[in-house]
Coordinates of C-alpha atoms and ligand atoms in Angstrom, one line a residue:
M1 CA 40.3 -4.9 -3.8
D2 CA 37.2 -3.6 -2.1
E3 CA 33.7 -4.2 -3.6
V4 CA 33.3 -0.6 -4.7
E5 CA 36.4 -0.9 -6.8
L6 CA 35.4 -4.3 -8.2
A7 CA 32.0 -3.0 -9.1
A8 CA 33.5 0.1 -10.7
E9 CA 35.8 -2.0 -12.8
A10 CA 33.0 -4.3 -13.9
I11 CA 31.0 -1.3 -15.0
S12 CA 33.7 0.7 -16.7
G13 CA 35.0 -2.4 -18.5
S14 CA 31.7 -3.4 -19.9
G15 CA 30.4 -2.5 -23.4
S16 CA 26.8 -2.4 -22.2
L17 CA 24.9 -2.8 -18.9
A18 CA 21.6 -4.5 -18.0
L19 CA 20.1 -2.9 -14.9
A20 CA 17.3 -4.3 -12.8
C21 CA 15.7 -3.6 -9.4
H22 CA 13.4 -5.6 -7.1
M23 CA 9.7 -6.3 -7.9
L24 CA 7.1 -3.8 -6.9
P25 CA 9.9 -1.2 -6.8
D26 CA 10.0 1.5 -4.2
G27 CA 11.8 4.9 -4.3
D28 CA 15.2 3.4 -3.5
A29 CA 14.9 0.6 -6.0
L30 CA 13.8 2.9 -8.8
G31 CA 16.0 5.8 -7.8
S32 CA 19.2 3.9 -7.5
M33 CA 18.6 2.0 -10.8
L34 CA 17.5 5.1 -12.8
A35 CA 20.4 7.1 -11.5
L36 CA 22.9 4.7 -12.9
H37 CA 20.9 4.5 -16.1
H38 CA 21.1 8.3 -16.6
L39 CA 24.8 8.3 -15.8
C40 CA 25.5 5.5 -18.3
R41 CA 23.7 7.5 -21.0
A42 CA 25.7 10.6 -20.0
Q43 CA 28.9 8.6 -20.4
G44 CA 27.9 7.1 -23.8
K45 CA 27.6 3.6 -22.3
A46 CA 24.6 1.5 -23.5
S47 CA 22.2 0.4 -20.8
V48 CA 18.8 -1.0 -20.4
A49 CA 16.8 -0.9 -17.1
S50 CA 13.8 -2.9 -16.0
W51 CA 12.0 -4.7 -13.2
P52 CA 9.7 -7.7 -13.1
E53 CA 5.9 -7.8 -13.9
P54 CA 3.7 -6.1 -12.9
F55 CA 5.6 -3.5 -14.8
V56 CA 4.1 -0.5 -13.1
V57 CA 5.2 2.2 -10.7
G58 CA 3.3 3.5 -7.7
P59 CA 1.7 7.0 -8.1
H60 CA 4.3 8.4 -5.7
Y61 CA 7.2 7.8 -8.2
T62 CA 5.8 9.0 -11.5
Y63 CA 7.9 12.2 -11.4
L64 CA 11.2 10.2 -11.6
P65 CA 13.1 11.2 -14.7
G66 CA 13.9 8.2 -16.8
L67 CA 10.7 6.2 -16.5
D68 CA 10.3 6.8 -20.2
L69 CA 13.7 5.1 -20.8
V70 CA 12.9 1.7 -19.3
T71 CA 12.5 -1.6 -21.0
K72 CA 9.7 -4.1 -20.5
P73 CA 10.9 -7.2 -18.7
A74 CA 10.0 -9.3 -21.8
D75 CA 12.5 -7.3 -23.8
F76 CA 15.3 -7.5 -21.2
P77 CA 18.5 -9.2 -22.4
S78 CA 18.3 -12.9 -21.6
A79 CA 22.1 -13.3 -21.2
P80 CA 23.6 -9.9 -20.5
E81 CA 27.4 -9.2 -20.5
V82 CA 27.2 -7.3 -17.2
M83 CA 24.0 -7.1 -15.2
V84 CA 23.6 -4.9 -12.1
T85 CA 20.8 -5.4 -9.6
F86 CA 19.6 -2.7 -7.2
D87 CA 18.0 -2.8 -3.7
C88 CA 17.3 -6.5 -4.3
G89 CA 18.3 -8.9 -1.4
S90 CA 17.8 -12.2 -3.2
L91 CA 17.3 -13.6 -6.7
G92 CA 13.7 -14.4 -5.9
R93 CA 12.9 -10.6 -5.7
L94 CA 13.8 -10.3 -9.4
G95 CA 10.9 -12.4 -10.6
E96 CA 11.3 -13.4 -14.2
L97 CA 14.5 -11.3 -14.5
A98 CA 16.3 -13.8 -12.2
A99 CA 17.0 -16.0 -15.3
S100 CA 18.9 -13.1 -16.9
A101 CA 20.9 -12.6 -13.7
E102 CA 21.8 -16.3 -13.6
A103 CA 22.8 -16.2 -17.3
A104 CA 24.9 -12.9 -17.1
D105 CA 28.6 -13.2 -17.7
L106 CA 29.0 -11.0 -14.5
L107 CA 26.4 -10.1 -12.0
V108 CA 27.0 -7.0 -9.8
V109 CA 24.7 -6.8 -6.7
V110 CA 24.2 -3.3 -5.3
D111 CA 22.2 -3.6 -2.1
H112 CA 21.9 -2.7 1.6
H113 CA 19.5 -5.4 3.0
A114 CA 20.7 -7.1 6.1
T115 CA 19.2 -10.3 4.7
N116 CA 21.1 -10.0 1.3
D117 CA 22.5 -13.5 0.5
R118 CA 25.3 -12.2 -1.8
Y119 CA 24.0 -13.8 -5.0
G120 CA 26.3 -11.9 -7.3
G121 CA 29.8 -12.3 -8.7
V122 CA 30.6 -8.9 -7.2
N123 CA 28.5 -7.9 -4.2
L124 CA 28.5 -4.2 -3.3
V125 CA 26.4 -4.9 -0.3
D126 CA 26.6 -2.8 2.9
P127 CA 23.8 -3.2 5.4
D128 CA 25.0 -0.1 7.2
A129 CA 24.3 2.0 4.1
A130 CA 21.0 3.9 4.5
A131 CA 19.9 3.2 0.9
S132 CA 21.1 1.4 -2.2
A133 CA 21.2 5.0 -3.6
V134 CA 24.1 5.6 -1.2
L135 CA 26.0 2.7 -2.7
V136 CA 25.4 4.0 -6.2
Y137 CA 26.7 7.4 -5.1
R138 CA 29.8 5.8 -3.7
L139 CA 30.2 3.8 -6.9
V140 CA 29.8 6.8 -9.2
R141 CA 32.3 8.9 -7.1
H142 CA 34.7 6.0 -7.5
L143 CA 34.1 5.9 -11.3
G144 CA 34.8 9.7 -11.4
W145 CA 31.5 10.2 -13.3
P146 CA 30.0 13.7 -12.8
L147 CA 26.4 13.7 -11.7
T148 CA 23.6 15.1 -13.7
R149 CA 20.4 16.8 -12.4
E150 CA 18.3 13.7 -13.5
A151 CA 20.6 11.4 -11.6
A152 CA 20.6 13.7 -8.6
I153 CA 16.8 13.7 -8.4
C154 CA 16.8 9.8 -8.6
L155 CA 19.5 9.5 -5.9
Y156 CA 17.8 12.0 -3.6
T157 CA 14.5 10.0 -4.0
G158 CA 16.4 6.8 -2.8
I159 CA 17.8 8.4 0.3
V160 CA 14.7 10.5 1.3
T161 CA 12.4 7.5 1.0
D162 CA 14.7 4.9 2.7
T163 CA 15.5 7.3 5.6
G164 CA 11.8 8.3 6.0
R165 CA 12.7 11.9 5.2
F166 CA 15.9 11.9 7.1
Q167 CA 14.2 10.7 10.3
Y168 CA 15.2 7.0 10.8
S169 CA 18.4 5.9 12.6
N170 CA 20.1 5.2 9.3
T171 CA 20.3 9.0 8.7
T172 CA 24.1 9.3 9.0
P173 CA 26.5 12.1 8.4
E174 CA 27.2 10.4 5.0
V175 CA 23.5 10.7 4.1
F176 CA 23.5 14.4 5.0
A177 CA 26.7 15.0 3.1
M178 CA 25.3 13.2 0.1
A179 CA 22.0 15.3 0.3
N180 CA 24.1 18.4 0.5
D181 CA 26.0 17.5 -2.7
L182 CA 22.7 16.5 -4.5
A183 CA 21.0 19.7 -3.5
R184 CA 23.4 21.6 -5.8
Y185 CA 21.4 20.2 -8.7
D186 CA 18.3 22.4 -8.3
L187 CA 16.2 19.6 -6.9
P188 CA 12.4 20.2 -6.8
I189 CA 12.4 19.4 -3.1
A190 CA 8.9 20.6 -2.2
A191 CA 7.2 19.0 -5.3
M192 CA 9.0 15.7 -4.7
T193 CA 8.1 15.6 -1.0
R194 CA 4.5 16.4 -1.7
Q195 CA 4.2 13.6 -4.2
L196 CA 6.2 11.0 -2.3
F197 CA 4.8 11.5 1.2
E198 CA 1.6 13.6 1.2
E199 CA -0.5 13.5 -1.9
H200 CA -3.2 10.9 -2.2
R201 CA -6.5 10.6 -4.0
F202 CA -9.5 11.3 -1.8
T203 CA -10.7 7.7 -2.2
Y204 CA -7.5 6.4 -0.8
L205 CA -8.1 8.5 2.4
K206 CA -11.5 6.8 2.7
L207 CA -9.8 3.4 2.4
V208 CA -7.3 4.4 5.1
A209 CA -10.3 5.3 7.3
L210 CA -11.6 1.8 6.9
A211 CA -8.2 0.2 7.5
L212 CA -7.6 2.2 10.7
E213 CA -11.1 1.5 11.9
R214 CA -10.5 -2.2 11.7
A215 CA -7.0 -2.1 13.1
E216 CA -6.4 -4.5 16.0
L217 CA -4.1 -3.7 19.0
D218 CA -2.6 -6.6 20.9
T219 CA -1.5 -5.0 24.1
D220 CA 0.2 -8.1 25.4
R221 CA 2.4 -8.4 22.4
R222 CA 2.6 -4.6 21.8
F223 CA 1.5 -5.4 18.3
V224 CA -0.8 -3.5 16.0
A225 CA -2.1 -4.8 12.7
T226 CA -4.6 -4.1 10.0
W227 CA -5.4 -5.4 6.5
I228 CA -6.8 -4.6 3.1
T229 CA -8.6 -7.1 0.9
T230 CA -9.0 -7.1 -2.9
G231 CA -12.6 -6.3 -2.2
D232 CA -11.6 -3.1 -0.4
L233 CA -9.4 -2.1 -3.3
E234 CA -12.2 -2.7 -5.7
R235 CA -14.8 -0.9 -3.6
F236 CA -12.6 2.2 -3.3
G237 CA -11.0 2.0 -6.8
V238 CA -7.5 2.0 -5.3
E239 CA -4.5 0.2 -6.7
L240 CA -2.3 -1.9 -4.5
E241 CA 0.8 0.3 -5.3
E242 CA -1.1 3.2 -3.8
T243 CA -1.2 1.7 -0.4
E244 CA 2.5 1.5 0.2
G245 CA 2.4 4.3 2.9
L246 CA -0.4 2.7 5.1
I247 CA 2.1 1.0 7.3
D248 CA 3.6 4.4 8.2
L249 CA 0.3 5.4 9.7
V250 CA -0.3 2.1 11.6
R251 CA 3.2 2.1 13.1
R252 CA 2.4 5.4 14.9
A253 CA 0.4 3.6 17.6
A254 CA 2.2 4.4 20.9
E255 CA 1.0 1.1 22.5
A256 CA 2.8 -1.0 19.9
D257 CA 6.4 -1.8 19.1
V258 CA 5.7 -4.0 16.1
S259 CA 3.2 -3.1 13.4
C260 CA 1.9 -4.9 10.4
V261 CA -0.2 -4.4 7.3
L262 CA -1.5 -7.4 5.4
K263 CA -2.7 -7.0 1.8
E264 CA -4.7 -9.6 -0.1
T265 CA -3.5 -10.2 -3.6
A266 CA -4.5 -12.5 -6.4
D267 CA -2.1 -15.2 -5.2
G268 CA -2.2 -14.7 -1.4
T269 CA -1.0 -12.1 1.1
R270 CA 1.6 -9.4 1.1
V271 CA 2.9 -8.4 4.5
S272 CA 4.7 -5.3 5.7
L273 CA 6.3 -5.3 9.1
R274 CA 7.8 -2.4 11.1
A275 CA 9.5 -2.2 14.5
V276 CA 10.0 0.9 16.6
D277 CA 11.9 -0.9 19.4
D278 CA 14.8 -3.4 18.9
T279 CA 12.6 -6.2 17.6
D280 CA 14.3 -7.7 14.5
V281 CA 11.3 -7.9 12.0
A282 CA 13.7 -9.0 9.2
A283 CA 14.3 -12.2 11.3
I284 CA 10.5 -12.7 11.5
A285 CA 10.0 -12.0 7.8
T286 CA 12.8 -14.5 7.0
T287 CA 11.0 -17.3 8.8
F288 CA 8.2 -16.7 6.3
G289 CA 10.5 -16.6 3.3
G290 CA 10.9 -12.9 3.1
G291 CA 13.5 -10.4 4.3
G292 CA 14.4 -6.7 4.7
H293 CA 15.9 -4.7 7.5
R294 CA 15.7 -4.9 11.3
A295 CA 13.1 -2.2 11.5
A296 CA 11.4 -2.7 8.1
A297 CA 10.7 -6.0 6.5
G298 CA 8.2 -7.9 4.5
F299 CA 7.2 -11.2 2.9
T300 CA 4.5 -12.8 0.7
S301 CA 2.5 -15.8 1.6
D302 CA 0.1 -18.0 -0.4
R303 CA -2.1 -18.3 2.8
P304 CA -5.1 -16.0 3.5
I305 CA -4.8 -12.9 5.6
A306 CA -6.3 -14.3 8.8
E307 CA -4.0 -17.3 8.9
V308 CA -0.9 -15.2 8.2
L309 CA -1.9 -12.7 10.9
E310 CA -2.3 -15.5 13.4
A311 CA 1.1 -17.0 12.5
I312 CA 2.8 -13.6 12.9
R313 CA 1.2 -13.1 16.3
A314 CA 2.4 -16.5 17.4
A315 CA 6.0 -15.5 16.3
L316 CA 5.9 -12.5 18.7
P317 CA 6.7 -12.9 22.4
A318 CA 3.8 -12.1 24.8
R319 CA 5.0 -10.0 27.7
Ligands
AMP401 P1 7.7 -2.9 2.5 O1 7.0 -3.3 3.7 O2 7.1 -3.6 1.2 O3 7.9 -1.5 2.4 O4 9.1 -3.6 2.6 C1 10.0 -3.3 3.7 C2 11.3 -4.0 3.5 O5 11.2 -5.4 3.4 C3 12.0 -3.5 2.2 O6 13.4 -3.4 2.5 C4 11.8 -4.7 1.3 O7 12.8 -4.8 0.4 C5 11.7 -5.9 2.2 N1 10.7 -6.8 1.7 C6 9.4 -6.6 1.5 N2 8.8 -7.7 0.9 C7 9.8 -8.6 0.8 C8 9.8 -10.0 0.3 N3 8.7 -10.6 -0.2 N4 11.0 -10.7 0.3 C9 12.1 -10.0 0.8 N5 12.2 -8.8 1.3 C10 11.0 -8.1 1.3
MN402 MN1 13.3 -1.4 -1.7
MN403 MN1 16.5 0.3 -0.1

């Protein structure tokens, strides 16, 4: 039996489902999880959905239907019958919900990270899938469950964010076929696009100006990097979640193949890496305990920004 069939059997055979996505969830994590949450409700199947603390969503995702139907991680079942994780490459990315995953009778992993370590009992893992939302779509088709408009909005969010608005190389015929199907549900395309990719508070734009001003280009390594401190966030009144798209500006530098944004947090540094050539940034992130995809990866470190930046630089070949 293939993994889609195993996952479909686990889901249809269960009385209730506990759904969770990776910490600091992005559009694909939230979209793929909430889509299945909506469809469970439509099917009369009990489900809860959550992600680890900090239990907040970035300002880009507040339009997602179903954010009022989620459960605080503290109220998540400690030993679910069937638990499904979304867009989460390892148990570590589940934070405090990893304990529930380990205690579940059956754990179904729905993910597309190249670095996924297949930590489930059933692993619906396909690194060639453009988004975890693509895998949820395959799963739902296999289950024979009809889509709803809410689920379609969530699934569309997953694919449009993980393909960078249908621009990255993961934008396959399957993605366009899926988008074509989802578009039948009267999607608010323009409003979603504006909120996901364009709209920011003015103060964030000022923070971006500072971040671009201090960006460093290493022409030998074809590497561009910048950083944001907790002091910067305070000064501009910007939340960490608001800065998710900064890397997409930095990686525009023509002189660089690899780009990096480092963000100071209470416990260390969060790092985003991107490659526009064939550098495998997931491999680099893995050496720092993180993961991701070849062209987009990340990790967290308990070391300060300057040290982490130096270590990344040292991991890149000079040419
Ligand atoms: P980001 O730069 O946060 O947008 O993340 C880019 C990619 O790297 C996404 O696919 C993330 O799931 C993955 N990623 C980011 N941070 C981590 C981490 N600490 N551990 C594993 N994977 C990560
Ligand atoms: Mn994600
Ligand atoms: Mn994803």
